[in-house]
mmCIF file of C-alpha atoms in Angstrom:
data_model
loop_
_atom_site.group_PDB
_atom_site.id
_atom_site.type_symbol
_atom_site.label_atom_id
_atom_site.label_comp_id
_atom_site.label_asym_id
_atom_site.label_seq_id
_atom_site.Cartn_x
_atom_site.Cartn_y
_atom_site.Cartn_z
ATOM 1 C CA MET A 1 0.000 0.000 0.000
ATOM 2 C CA ASN A 2 1.089 3.592 -0.559
ATOM 3 C CA VAL A 3 1.495 5.865 2.430
ATOM 4 C CA LYS A 4 3.055 9.281 2.833
ATOM 5 C CA LEU A 5 5.904 8.886 5.303
ATOM 6 C CA ASN A 6 7.565 12.052 6.622
ATOM 7 C CA GLY A 7 6.399 13.941 3.556
ATOM 8 C CA GLU A 8 7.290 11.374 0.876
ATOM 9 C CA TRP A 9 5.204 8.650 -0.718
ATOM 10 C CA HIS A 10 6.426 5.124 -0.027
ATOM 11 C CA GLU A 11 5.083 1.761 -1.037
ATOM 12 C CA ILE A 12 5.124 -0.441 2.051
ATOM 13 C CA PRO A 13 4.343 -4.181 2.261
ATOM 14 C CA ASP A 14 0.644 -4.870 2.771
ATOM 15 C CA HIS A 15 1.257 -6.925 5.917
ATOM 16 C CA LEU A 16 2.287 -3.725 7.692
ATOM 17 C CA ASP A 17 -1.289 -3.044 8.637
ATOM 18 C CA ASP A 18 -0.863 -1.186 11.908
ATOM 19 C CA VAL A 19 1.520 1.338 13.416
ATOM 20 C CA ARG A 20 3.275 -1.191 15.660
ATOM 21 C CA THR A 21 4.258 -3.475 12.746
ATOM 22 C CA LEU A 22 5.319 -0.415 10.731
ATOM 23 C CA LEU A 23 7.679 0.625 13.537
ATOM 24 C CA SER A 24 9.197 -2.843 13.847
ATOM 25 C CA HIS A 25 9.608 -2.977 10.028
ATOM 26 C CA PHE A 26 11.779 0.143 10.307
ATOM 27 C CA GLN A 27 13.511 -1.304 13.401
ATOM 28 C CA LEU A 28 12.147 1.518 15.501
ATOM 29 C CA ASP A 29 10.232 -0.673 17.954
ATOM 30 C CA SER A 30 12.910 -0.442 20.632
ATOM 31 C CA ARG A 31 13.291 3.324 20.158
ATOM 32 C CA VAL A 32 11.222 6.163 21.550
ATOM 33 C CA VAL A 33 9.242 7.408 18.581
ATOM 34 C CA MET A 34 6.387 9.877 18.364
ATOM 35 C CA VAL A 35 3.881 8.936 15.680
ATOM 36 C CA GLU A 36 1.450 11.269 13.962
ATOM 37 C CA LEU A 37 -1.173 9.518 11.849
ATOM 38 C CA ASN A 38 -3.288 11.758 9.634
ATOM 39 C CA ASP A 39 -2.617 14.815 11.812
ATOM 40 C CA THR A 40 -3.334 13.024 15.092
ATOM 41 C CA ILE A 41 -0.588 12.201 17.599
ATOM 42 C CA LEU A 42 -0.874 8.632 18.869
ATOM 43 C CA GLU A 43 -0.167 7.446 22.389
ATOM 44 C CA LYS A 44 2.184 4.476 22.478
ATOM 45 C CA SER A 45 -0.645 2.293 23.765
ATOM 46 C CA GLU A 46 -2.563 3.063 20.547
ATOM 47 C CA HIS A 47 0.148 1.836 18.154
ATOM 48 C CA GLY A 48 -1.118 -1.754 18.093
ATOM 49 C CA ASN A 49 -4.699 -0.916 17.201
ATOM 50 C CA SER A 50 -4.064 1.988 14.834
ATOM 51 C CA GLN A 51 -4.778 0.427 11.431
ATOM 52 C CA LEU A 52 -2.967 1.717 8.360
ATOM 53 C CA HIS A 53 -4.799 2.430 5.119
ATOM 54 C CA GLU A 54 -3.877 3.392 1.582
ATOM 55 C CA GLY A 55 -3.096 7.106 1.400
ATOM 56 C CA ASP A 56 -2.396 7.549 5.120
ATOM 57 C CA GLN A 57 -0.068 10.355 6.084
ATOM 58 C CA ILE A 58 2.409 9.321 8.768
ATOM 59 C CA GLU A 59 5.088 11.312 10.548
ATOM 60 C CA LEU A 60 7.644 9.387 12.599
ATOM 61 C CA VAL A 61 9.830 11.436 14.920
ATOM 62 C CA GLN A 62 12.530 9.598 16.809
ATOM 63 C CA PHE A 63 13.842 10.998 20.077
ATOM 64 C CA VAL A 64 17.614 10.725 20.031
ATOM 65 C CA GLY A 65 20.089 11.541 22.766
ATOM 66 C CA GLY A 66 23.296 12.678 21.093
ATOM 67 C CA GLY A 67 24.567 16.171 21.168
ATOM 68 C CA MET B 1 30.244 52.109 21.076
ATOM 69 C CA ASN B 2 31.000 50.205 17.885
ATOM 70 C CA ASP B 3 28.607 48.731 15.364
ATOM 71 C CA ARG B 4 29.154 45.135 16.462
ATOM 72 C CA TYR B 5 25.411 44.363 16.535
ATOM 73 C CA SER B 6 24.310 46.587 13.632
ATOM 74 C CA ARG B 7 23.227 43.752 11.319
ATOM 75 C CA GLN B 8 21.278 42.124 14.105
ATOM 76 C CA THR B 9 19.476 45.311 15.165
ATOM 77 C CA LEU B 10 18.638 46.018 11.504
ATOM 78 C CA PHE B 11 16.650 42.791 11.623
ATOM 79 C CA GLN B 12 13.228 44.194 12.412
ATOM 80 C CA PRO B 13 11.954 41.581 14.940
ATOM 81 C CA ILE B 14 15.010 42.345 17.102
ATOM 82 C CA GLY B 15 15.836 46.019 16.573
ATOM 83 C CA GLU B 16 17.559 48.221 19.166
ATOM 84 C CA LYS B 17 14.981 47.341 21.802
ATOM 85 C CA GLY B 18 15.483 43.623 21.272
ATOM 86 C CA GLN B 19 19.249 44.073 21.466
ATOM 87 C CA GLU B 20 18.883 45.801 24.819
ATOM 88 C CA LYS B 21 16.842 42.874 26.052
ATOM 89 C CA ILE B 22 19.369 40.338 24.754
ATOM 90 C CA SER B 23 22.179 42.163 26.524
ATOM 91 C CA SER B 24 20.278 42.085 29.827
ATOM 92 C CA LYS B 25 19.525 38.345 29.727
ATOM 93 C CA HIS B 26 21.218 35.252 31.128
ATOM 94 C CA VAL B 27 21.382 31.919 29.292
ATOM 95 C CA LEU B 28 22.465 28.614 30.820
ATOM 96 C CA ILE B 29 23.917 26.046 28.421
ATOM 97 C CA ILE B 30 24.167 22.550 29.840
ATOM 98 C CA GLY B 31 26.913 20.693 27.997
ATOM 99 C CA ALA B 32 29.872 22.045 26.057
ATOM 100 C CA GLY B 33 30.055 19.448 23.329
ATOM 101 C CA ALA B 34 28.959 19.926 19.733
ATOM 102 C CA LEU B 35 25.597 21.566 20.440
ATOM 103 C CA GLY B 36 26.869 23.534 23.421
ATOM 104 C CA THR B 37 29.844 25.080 21.646
ATOM 105 C CA GLY B 38 27.652 26.003 18.677
ATOM 106 C CA ALA B 39 24.924 27.634 20.766
ATOM 107 C CA ALA B 40 27.497 29.345 22.997
ATOM 108 C CA GLU B 41 29.348 30.913 20.087
ATOM 109 C CA ASN B 42 26.097 32.080 18.466
ATOM 110 C CA LEU B 43 24.739 33.639 21.647
ATOM 111 C CA VAL B 44 28.015 35.259 22.670
ATOM 112 C CA ARG B 45 28.353 36.801 19.199
ATOM 113 C CA ALA B 46 24.715 37.937 19.497
ATOM 114 C CA GLY B 47 25.636 39.793 22.697
ATOM 115 C CA VAL B 48 23.773 37.936 25.420
ATOM 116 C CA GLY B 49 24.377 39.577 28.807
ATOM 117 C CA LYS B 50 25.605 36.536 30.663
ATOM 118 C CA LEU B 51 26.303 32.968 29.649
ATOM 119 C CA THR B 52 26.770 30.093 32.052
ATOM 120 C CA ILE B 53 28.150 26.940 30.439
ATOM 121 C CA ILE B 54 28.870 23.710 32.267
ATOM 122 C CA ASP B 55 30.510 20.430 31.294
ATOM 123 C CA ARG B 56 32.181 17.535 33.123
ATOM 124 C CA ASP B 57 34.426 16.374 30.279
ATOM 125 C CA TYR B 58 37.745 17.367 28.689
ATOM 126 C CA VAL B 59 38.631 18.011 25.033
ATOM 127 C CA GLU B 60 39.653 14.980 22.930
ATOM 128 C CA TRP B 61 40.820 14.713 19.322
ATOM 129 C CA SER B 62 37.543 13.113 18.237
ATOM 130 C CA ASN B 63 35.729 16.308 19.310
ATOM 131 C CA LEU B 64 37.523 18.638 16.893
ATOM 132 C CA GLN B 65 35.539 17.564 13.803
ATOM 133 C CA ARG B 66 32.421 19.322 15.112
ATOM 134 C CA GLN B 67 32.942 21.035 18.477
ATOM 135 C CA GLN B 68 33.643 24.454 17.088
ATOM 136 C CA LEU B 69 35.276 26.266 19.991
ATOM 137 C CA TYR B 70 38.164 23.816 20.445
ATOM 138 C CA THR B 71 41.637 23.594 18.966
ATOM 139 C CA GLU B 72 44.339 20.948 18.627
ATOM 140 C CA LYS B 73 46.119 22.482 21.590
ATOM 141 C CA ASP B 74 43.046 21.976 23.781
ATOM 142 C CA ALA B 75 42.978 18.293 22.815
ATOM 143 C CA GLU B 76 46.733 17.888 23.355
ATOM 144 C CA THR B 77 46.500 19.365 26.839
ATOM 145 C CA ARG B 78 43.167 17.685 27.621
ATOM 146 C CA LEU B 79 41.771 21.007 28.766
ATOM 147 C CA PRO B 80 38.346 20.768 30.446
ATOM 148 C CA LYS B 81 35.740 21.730 27.862
ATOM 149 C CA ALA B 82 34.199 24.443 30.036
ATOM 150 C CA VAL B 83 37.619 26.082 30.479
ATOM 151 C CA ALA B 84 38.576 25.858 26.790
ATOM 152 C CA ALA B 85 35.135 27.185 25.814
ATOM 153 C CA ARG B 86 35.432 30.168 28.168
ATOM 154 C CA GLN B 87 38.857 31.084 26.810
ATOM 155 C CA ARG B 88 37.620 31.125 23.223
ATOM 156 C CA LEU B 89 34.308 32.856 24.026
ATOM 157 C CA GLU B 90 36.086 35.659 25.894
ATOM 158 C CA GLN B 91 38.157 36.283 22.772
ATOM 159 C CA VAL B 92 35.016 36.357 20.626
ATOM 160 C CA ASN B 93 33.130 38.911 22.738
ATOM 161 C CA SER B 94 34.669 40.438 25.852
ATOM 162 C CA GLU B 95 31.403 42.259 26.652
ATOM 163 C CA VAL B 96 29.684 39.034 27.678
ATOM 164 C CA ILE B 97 30.023 37.694 31.216
ATOM 165 C CA ILE B 98 31.060 34.054 30.855
ATOM 166 C CA ASP B 99 30.641 31.721 33.801
ATOM 167 C CA ALA B 100 32.160 28.333 32.969
ATOM 168 C CA LYS B 101 31.992 25.420 35.368
ATOM 169 C CA VAL B 102 33.645 22.001 35.239
ATOM 170 C CA ILE B 103 30.898 20.040 36.977
ATOM 171 C CA ASP B 104 28.610 17.047 36.541
ATOM 172 C CA ALA B 105 25.007 18.118 35.836
ATOM 173 C CA THR B 106 23.190 16.717 38.870
ATOM 174 C CA PRO B 107 20.127 18.420 40.439
ATOM 175 C CA LEU B 108 22.315 19.426 43.382
ATOM 176 C CA GLU B 109 24.839 21.185 41.127
ATOM 177 C CA LEU B 110 22.287 22.651 38.721
ATOM 178 C CA GLU B 111 19.700 24.159 41.036
ATOM 179 C CA PRO B 112 21.946 26.899 42.480
ATOM 180 C CA LEU B 113 22.874 27.965 38.926
ATOM 181 C CA LEU B 114 19.293 28.779 37.938
ATOM 182 C CA ASP B 115 18.983 32.084 39.777
ATOM 183 C CA GLY B 116 18.282 34.787 37.195
ATOM 184 C CA VAL B 117 18.477 32.419 34.221
ATOM 185 C CA ASP B 118 16.072 33.353 31.393
ATOM 186 C CA VAL B 119 16.560 30.383 29.047
ATOM 187 C CA ILE B 120 18.173 26.955 29.406
ATOM 188 C CA ILE B 121 19.692 25.327 26.338
ATOM 189 C CA ASP B 122 19.993 21.559 26.373
ATOM 190 C CA ALA B 123 23.314 20.557 24.878
ATOM 191 C CA THR B 124 23.585 17.266 26.736
ATOM 192 C CA ASP B 125 24.015 13.798 25.304
ATOM 193 C CA ASN B 126 21.610 11.726 27.388
ATOM 194 C CA PHE B 127 18.053 11.603 28.677
ATOM 195 C CA ASP B 128 18.959 11.173 32.350
ATOM 196 C CA ILE B 129 20.140 14.776 32.431
ATOM 197 C CA ARG B 130 17.360 15.982 30.124
ATOM 198 C CA MET B 131 14.659 14.706 32.459
ATOM 199 C CA ILE B 132 16.381 16.556 35.329
ATOM 200 C CA ILE B 133 16.517 19.739 33.220
ATOM 201 C CA ASN B 134 12.854 19.237 32.362
ATOM 202 C CA ASP B 135 11.841 19.038 36.021
ATOM 203 C CA LEU B 136 14.024 22.005 37.013
ATOM 204 C CA SER B 137 12.538 24.059 34.186
ATOM 205 C CA GLN B 138 9.017 23.326 35.413
ATOM 206 C CA LYS B 139 9.866 23.876 39.076
ATOM 207 C CA HIS B 140 11.546 27.241 38.400
ATOM 208 C CA GLN B 141 9.356 28.247 35.435
ATOM 209 C CA ILE B 142 12.286 28.705 33.050
ATOM 210 C CA PRO B 143 11.871 27.818 29.359
ATOM 211 C CA TRP B 144 14.274 25.240 27.940
ATOM 212 C CA ILE B 145 15.109 24.132 24.423
ATOM 213 C CA TYR B 146 15.621 20.434 23.759
ATOM 214 C CA GLY B 147 18.073 19.606 21.006
ATOM 215 C CA ALA B 148 19.759 16.373 19.961
ATOM 216 C CA CYS B 149 21.413 14.843 16.949
ATOM 217 C CA VAL B 150 22.981 11.624 15.725
ATOM 218 C CA GLY B 151 24.290 10.707 12.271
ATOM 219 C CA SER B 152 22.646 13.158 9.877
ATOM 220 C CA TYR B 153 19.489 13.399 11.976
ATOM 221 C CA GLY B 154 18.454 16.100 14.412
ATOM 222 C CA ILE B 155 15.498 17.085 16.557
ATOM 223 C CA SER B 156 14.486 20.115 18.608
ATOM 224 C CA TYR B 157 11.583 21.338 20.690
ATOM 225 C CA THR B 158 10.971 24.446 22.782
ATOM 226 C CA ILE B 159 9.379 23.811 26.162
ATOM 227 C CA LEU B 160 7.541 26.697 27.819
ATOM 228 C CA PRO B 161 6.380 25.913 31.369
ATOM 229 C CA GLY B 162 2.646 26.486 31.784
ATOM 230 C CA ASP B 163 2.110 26.502 28.025
ATOM 231 C CA THR B 164 3.546 23.618 25.989
ATOM 232 C CA PRO B 165 3.780 19.935 26.876
ATOM 233 C CA CYS B 166 7.020 19.083 28.680
ATOM 234 C CA LEU B 167 9.541 16.414 27.697
ATOM 235 C CA HIS B 168 7.953 14.010 30.175
ATOM 236 C CA CYS B 169 4.589 14.423 28.375
ATOM 237 C CA LEU B 170 6.253 13.856 25.012
ATOM 238 C CA MET B 171 8.271 10.812 25.990
ATOM 239 C CA GLU B 172 6.262 8.268 27.859
ATOM 240 C CA GLN B 173 9.450 6.467 28.841
ATOM 241 C CA VAL B 174 13.101 7.328 29.184
ATOM 242 C CA PRO B 175 14.960 5.220 26.651
ATOM 243 C CA LEU B 176 17.612 2.832 27.939
ATOM 244 C CA GLY B 177 20.188 2.424 25.213
ATOM 245 C CA GLY B 178 19.919 4.248 21.940
ATOM 246 C CA LEU B 179 22.031 5.532 19.106
ATOM 247 C CA THR B 180 24.720 7.990 20.143
ATOM 248 C CA CYS B 181 27.296 10.064 18.278
ATOM 249 C CA ASP B 182 29.914 7.549 19.413
ATOM 250 C CA THR B 183 28.047 4.512 18.113
ATOM 251 C CA ALA B 184 26.332 5.870 14.977
ATOM 252 C CA GLY B 185 28.605 8.818 14.209
ATOM 253 C CA ILE B 186 27.630 12.415 13.582
ATOM 254 C CA ILE B 187 28.227 14.934 10.809
ATOM 255 C CA SER B 188 28.728 18.562 11.736
ATOM 256 C CA PRO B 189 25.925 20.015 9.560
ATOM 257 C CA ALA B 190 23.413 18.002 11.600
ATOM 258 C CA VAL B 191 24.837 19.612 14.740
ATOM 259 C CA GLN B 192 24.690 23.070 13.190
ATOM 260 C CA MET B 193 21.106 22.615 12.050
ATOM 261 C CA VAL B 194 20.006 21.735 15.579
ATOM 262 C CA THR B 195 22.107 24.597 16.940
ATOM 263 C CA ALA B 196 20.453 26.960 14.463
ATOM 264 C CA HIS B 197 17.000 25.881 15.632
ATOM 265 C CA GLN B 198 17.970 26.168 19.301
ATOM 266 C CA THR B 199 19.686 29.543 18.962
ATOM 267 C CA ALA B 200 16.864 31.063 16.920
ATOM 268 C CA GLU B 201 14.361 29.912 19.519
ATOM 269 C CA ALA B 202 16.543 31.279 22.322
ATOM 270 C CA MET B 203 16.750 34.662 20.576
ATOM 271 C CA LYS B 204 12.951 34.797 20.255
ATOM 272 C CA LEU B 205 12.635 34.101 23.976
ATOM 273 C CA LEU B 206 15.330 36.636 24.884
ATOM 274 C CA VAL B 207 13.599 39.431 22.955
ATOM 275 C CA GLU B 208 10.246 38.211 24.332
ATOM 276 C CA ASP B 209 8.728 37.659 20.890
ATOM 277 C CA TRP B 210 6.482 34.894 22.247
ATOM 278 C CA GLY B 211 4.304 34.764 19.145
ATOM 279 C CA ALA B 212 7.282 33.776 17.006
ATOM 280 C CA VAL B 213 8.214 30.763 19.124
ATOM 281 C CA ARG B 214 7.923 27.514 17.150
ATOM 282 C CA LYS B 215 5.284 25.345 18.744
ATOM 283 C CA LYS B 216 6.107 22.247 16.713
ATOM 284 C CA LEU B 217 8.452 19.346 17.335
ATOM 285 C CA VAL B 218 10.905 19.637 14.467
ATOM 286 C CA SER B 219 13.116 16.869 13.107
ATOM 287 C CA PHE B 220 15.178 16.435 9.970
ATOM 288 C CA ASP B 221 17.616 14.164 8.225
ATOM 289 C CA LEU B 222 20.119 16.077 6.121
ATOM 290 C CA TRP B 223 21.331 12.953 4.297
ATOM 291 C CA THR B 224 17.982 11.406 3.364
ATOM 292 C CA ASN B 225 16.450 14.854 2.793
ATOM 293 C CA GLN B 226 13.573 14.466 5.201
ATOM 294 C CA HIS B 227 11.980 17.151 7.294
ATOM 295 C CA SER B 228 9.099 16.970 9.711
ATOM 296 C CA ALA B 229 7.344 19.415 12.008
ATOM 297 C CA ILE B 230 4.436 18.099 14.029
ATOM 298 C CA GLY B 231 2.109 19.845 16.436
ATOM 299 C CA VAL B 232 2.299 18.095 19.793
ATOM 300 C CA SER B 233 0.166 20.334 22.035
ATOM 301 C CA SER B 234 -2.415 17.531 22.315
ATOM 302 C CA VAL B 235 -0.034 15.358 24.347
ATOM 303 C CA LYS B 236 0.173 17.776 27.276
ATOM 304 C CA LYS B 237 -1.061 15.776 30.228
ATOM 305 C CA ASP B 238 -2.888 17.315 33.195
ATOM 306 C CA ASP B 239 -1.595 14.534 35.419
ATOM 307 C CA CYS B 240 2.011 14.696 34.199
ATOM 308 C CA PRO B 241 4.299 14.251 37.242
ATOM 309 C CA SER B 242 6.660 16.910 35.847
ATOM 310 C CA CYS B 243 4.301 19.639 34.567
ATOM 311 C CA GLY B 244 0.784 18.611 35.596
ATOM 312 C CA ARG B 245 -1.479 20.175 38.201
ATOM 313 C CA GLU B 246 0.117 18.206 41.013
ATOM 314 C CA ALA B 247 3.660 18.091 39.732
ATOM 315 C CA SER B 248 6.138 16.321 42.006
ATOM 316 C CA TYR B 249 9.259 16.760 39.807
ATOM 317 C CA PRO B 250 10.160 13.077 40.118
ATOM 318 C CA PHE B 251 13.559 13.341 38.425
ATOM 319 C CA LEU B 252 14.805 15.679 41.128
ATOM 320 C CA SER B 253 14.264 13.057 43.790
ATOM 321 C CA TYR B 254 17.089 10.740 44.719
ATOM 322 C CA ASP B 255 15.165 7.583 43.790
ATOM 323 C CA GLN B 256 14.819 8.618 40.162
ATOM 324 C CA GLN B 257 18.430 9.501 39.561
ATOM 325 C CA MET B 258 21.177 7.464 38.064
ATOM 326 C CA LYS B 259 23.135 5.897 40.931
ATOM 327 C CA THR B 260 26.848 5.459 40.832
ATOM 328 C CA ALA B 261 29.150 3.704 43.249
ATOM 329 C CA VAL B 262 32.904 3.338 43.207
ATOM 330 C CA LEU B 263 33.750 -0.284 43.916
ATOM 331 C CA CYS B 264 36.608 -0.205 46.372
ATOM 332 C CA GLY B 265 39.743 -2.019 45.333
ATOM 333 C CA ARG B 266 38.330 -3.010 41.955
ATOM 334 C CA ASP B 267 39.139 0.128 39.946
ATOM 335 C CA SER B 268 35.505 0.116 38.852
ATOM 336 C CA VAL B 269 32.363 2.205 38.985
ATOM 337 C CA GLN B 270 28.887 0.717 39.091
ATOM 338 C CA ILE B 271 26.108 2.577 37.309
ATOM 339 C CA ARG B 272 22.461 1.934 37.994
ATOM 340 C CA PRO B 273 20.129 3.761 35.594
ATOM 341 C CA ALA B 274 17.426 6.099 36.861
ATOM 342 C CA SER B 275 14.525 3.980 35.725
ATOM 343 C CA LYS B 276 14.214 0.276 36.361
ATOM 344 C CA GLN B 277 14.598 -1.246 32.931
ATOM 345 C CA GLU B 278 16.240 -4.357 31.549
ATOM 346 C CA TRP B 279 18.899 -4.199 28.871
ATOM 347 C CA ASN B 280 18.064 -5.807 25.558
ATOM 348 C CA LEU B 281 21.518 -7.388 25.261
ATOM 349 C CA THR B 282 21.007 -8.463 21.643
ATOM 350 C CA VAL B 283 20.254 -4.914 20.494
ATOM 351 C CA LEU B 284 23.125 -3.579 22.608
ATOM 352 C CA ALA B 285 25.514 -6.142 21.057
ATOM 353 C CA GLU B 286 24.469 -5.023 17.560
ATOM 354 C CA THR B 287 24.984 -1.371 18.493
ATOM 355 C CA LEU B 288 28.453 -2.017 19.886
ATOM 356 C CA ALA B 289 29.528 -4.417 17.116
ATOM 357 C CA GLY B 290 30.623 -1.535 14.891
ATOM 358 C CA GLN B 291 32.858 -0.074 17.581
ATOM 359 C CA GLU B 292 36.569 -0.394 18.068
ATOM 360 C CA GLY B 293 36.627 -2.971 20.806
ATOM 361 C CA LYS B 294 35.579 -6.466 21.678
ATOM 362 C CA VAL B 295 32.019 -7.532 22.480
ATOM 363 C CA GLU B 296 31.355 -10.745 24.413
ATOM 364 C CA LYS B 297 27.917 -11.831 25.486
ATOM 365 C CA ASN B 298 26.240 -14.544 27.515
ATOM 366 C CA PRO B 299 22.563 -14.753 28.488
ATOM 367 C CA TYR B 300 23.142 -12.650 31.615
ATOM 368 C CA LEU B 301 25.563 -9.963 30.653
ATOM 369 C CA LEU B 302 27.457 -8.277 27.848
ATOM 370 C CA SER B 303 31.078 -7.234 28.120
ATOM 371 C CA PHE B 304 32.620 -4.560 25.901
ATOM 372 C CA THR B 305 36.362 -3.969 26.049
ATOM 373 C CA THR B 306 37.840 -0.882 24.442
ATOM 374 C CA GLY B 307 41.380 0.336 25.144
ATOM 375 C CA ASP B 308 42.109 -0.080 28.845
ATOM 376 C CA LYS B 309 38.426 0.082 29.782
ATOM 377 C CA ARG B 310 35.901 -2.702 30.066
ATOM 378 C CA MET B 311 32.181 -2.108 30.413
ATOM 379 C CA VAL B 312 29.906 -4.882 31.603
ATOM 380 C CA PHE B 313 26.157 -4.520 31.117
ATOM 381 C CA PHE B 314 23.949 -6.750 33.251
ATOM 382 C CA LYS B 315 20.517 -7.745 32.030
ATOM 383 C CA ASP B 316 18.910 -6.096 35.079
ATOM 384 C CA GLY B 317 19.961 -2.645 33.845
ATOM 385 C CA ARG B 318 23.219 -2.181 35.778
ATOM 386 C CA ALA B 319 26.596 -1.501 34.238
ATOM 387 C CA LEU B 320 30.099 -1.855 35.611
ATOM 388 C CA ILE B 321 32.805 0.379 34.182
ATOM 389 C CA HIS B 322 36.205 -1.205 34.857
ATOM 390 C CA GLY B 323 39.462 0.711 34.590
ATOM 391 C CA THR B 324 38.427 3.874 36.411
ATOM 392 C CA GLN B 325 37.475 5.082 39.874
ATOM 393 C CA ASP B 326 36.324 8.433 38.540
ATOM 394 C CA VAL B 327 32.519 8.638 38.551
ATOM 395 C CA ALA B 328 32.389 11.455 35.978
ATOM 396 C CA GLU B 329 34.640 9.515 33.590
ATOM 397 C CA ALA B 330 32.523 6.376 34.080
ATOM 398 C CA LYS B 331 29.323 8.289 33.314
ATOM 399 C CA THR B 332 30.897 9.820 30.220
ATOM 400 C CA LEU B 333 31.902 6.372 28.927
ATOM 401 C CA TYR B 334 28.491 4.930 29.771
ATOM 402 C CA HIS B 335 26.584 7.636 27.896
ATOM 403 C CA ARG B 336 29.039 7.559 24.997
ATOM 404 C CA TYR B 337 28.070 4.007 24.136
ATOM 405 C CA THR B 338 24.500 3.775 25.371
ATOM 406 C CA GLY B 339 22.921 7.198 24.920
#
C-alpha cells in the first residue's frame, strides 16, 4: 500500500497493517518514537490498534540523545 | 560604542529594543560538546548579557571535527571543555560575562545555577540529564530548548512551562540504550542545524517575541532529505508528574536519579540507571559491534572492552565500568556508548 511517510510517498508491504508493525519494520520498535497519523498524535498504547490504510499520512519522529 | 550588533538590530523583529533585552539576559547552556559550543558561540556573538556553560568532560581529538570552539592544543593538553570554551568565548566577545563550570550536571549542582536564568539550552548527550533539566525548568518556570542529533538526523523542541507539553509528556518512557554520536557517528551540519533551531528559539525568547516561538516538534535528516514538524500540544497531560497540576518533579528526587558507586579495590564504577529497565543485550551487542573494541555476550551480561576500559552490562539494567574510579569519567563512557 502507498502511504506518505515524513512527507514522501512510499510503497510499504501490505502486511504492515498497523503502526506497531510499521515501527518494527523500520527497526524503531525499541526506540522512543512519536507517531502522527493523519494529523493526530498517537499514544504508544494506541500503536497496536491503529490500522494503516492506503493514502495515510504518517510522521515518525525519533527521540535521540546525542549532542 | 561600535557597530558590532548593527546587522542584528537592523533585523526588524530584534531592533535596538530587542538588542537591549538580549544584553540584559542570562542563558544557561548545559553541555559544552557539539551543540553547546555552537549555541554558545552564536549567543556570545549575538551579545547575550551573561552565559553560564557547564561540562564535566575534557577536550579529545575526536571532538575537533564538530565542536567548534576547540583547537588541537586543547585536545593535546586535555583542557576541560568548560575552560577551553570560556577562553575562546572571551576572545570572541569580551562584553559578555562568561561563567564556565567544570561540573557534573546533577540536580544538586544545577539548582543553584538557575537564579536569574532566562533560558536553558539543552546541549547534553543523554536523557537522564534531560529529564532533570525538564523538572528544574518546570519547578523554576524557566523555558528550555531540547536539542539532539545523531548521524545526519536532528530534533528540537521548545518547552515553555505552563504553556507547551514538557519532555515528560512527550516521551512516555526514558529510553535505555539508543544511538549515540559515538556509536552511529555524527556529521557537523546536523549539529549546526540543531544549533540553528535552538539559537533562533533562544533569541525569540530573549527578545520576548512569544508569538514567534515555534510550537512544533521539528526533526530532519540532512542525508535522506527528510523534514518533519508536528504539532504536539495535544499530548500535554494534566496529570504529568513533571508539569501537571500536582507536579512532584520526580527526576529531582534521589530515587529517580542514576546511581553510581565506586567499587573499592576493583578500579571500577557501578552505574544503575534512573529507571528500572532491563537491557536488551542483543540490540546492545548489535549497536556495539561496529565499535573499536571487543564484544562478548552470555545470556546474563554483555562485556565490551575498548582500550584499557571494560564495560559490563547486566541484564537487570546495571553496568560496571572497569578501569576507572572516577565517577564522571565512568558516566561519560556509559553515555558515549548507550545514549
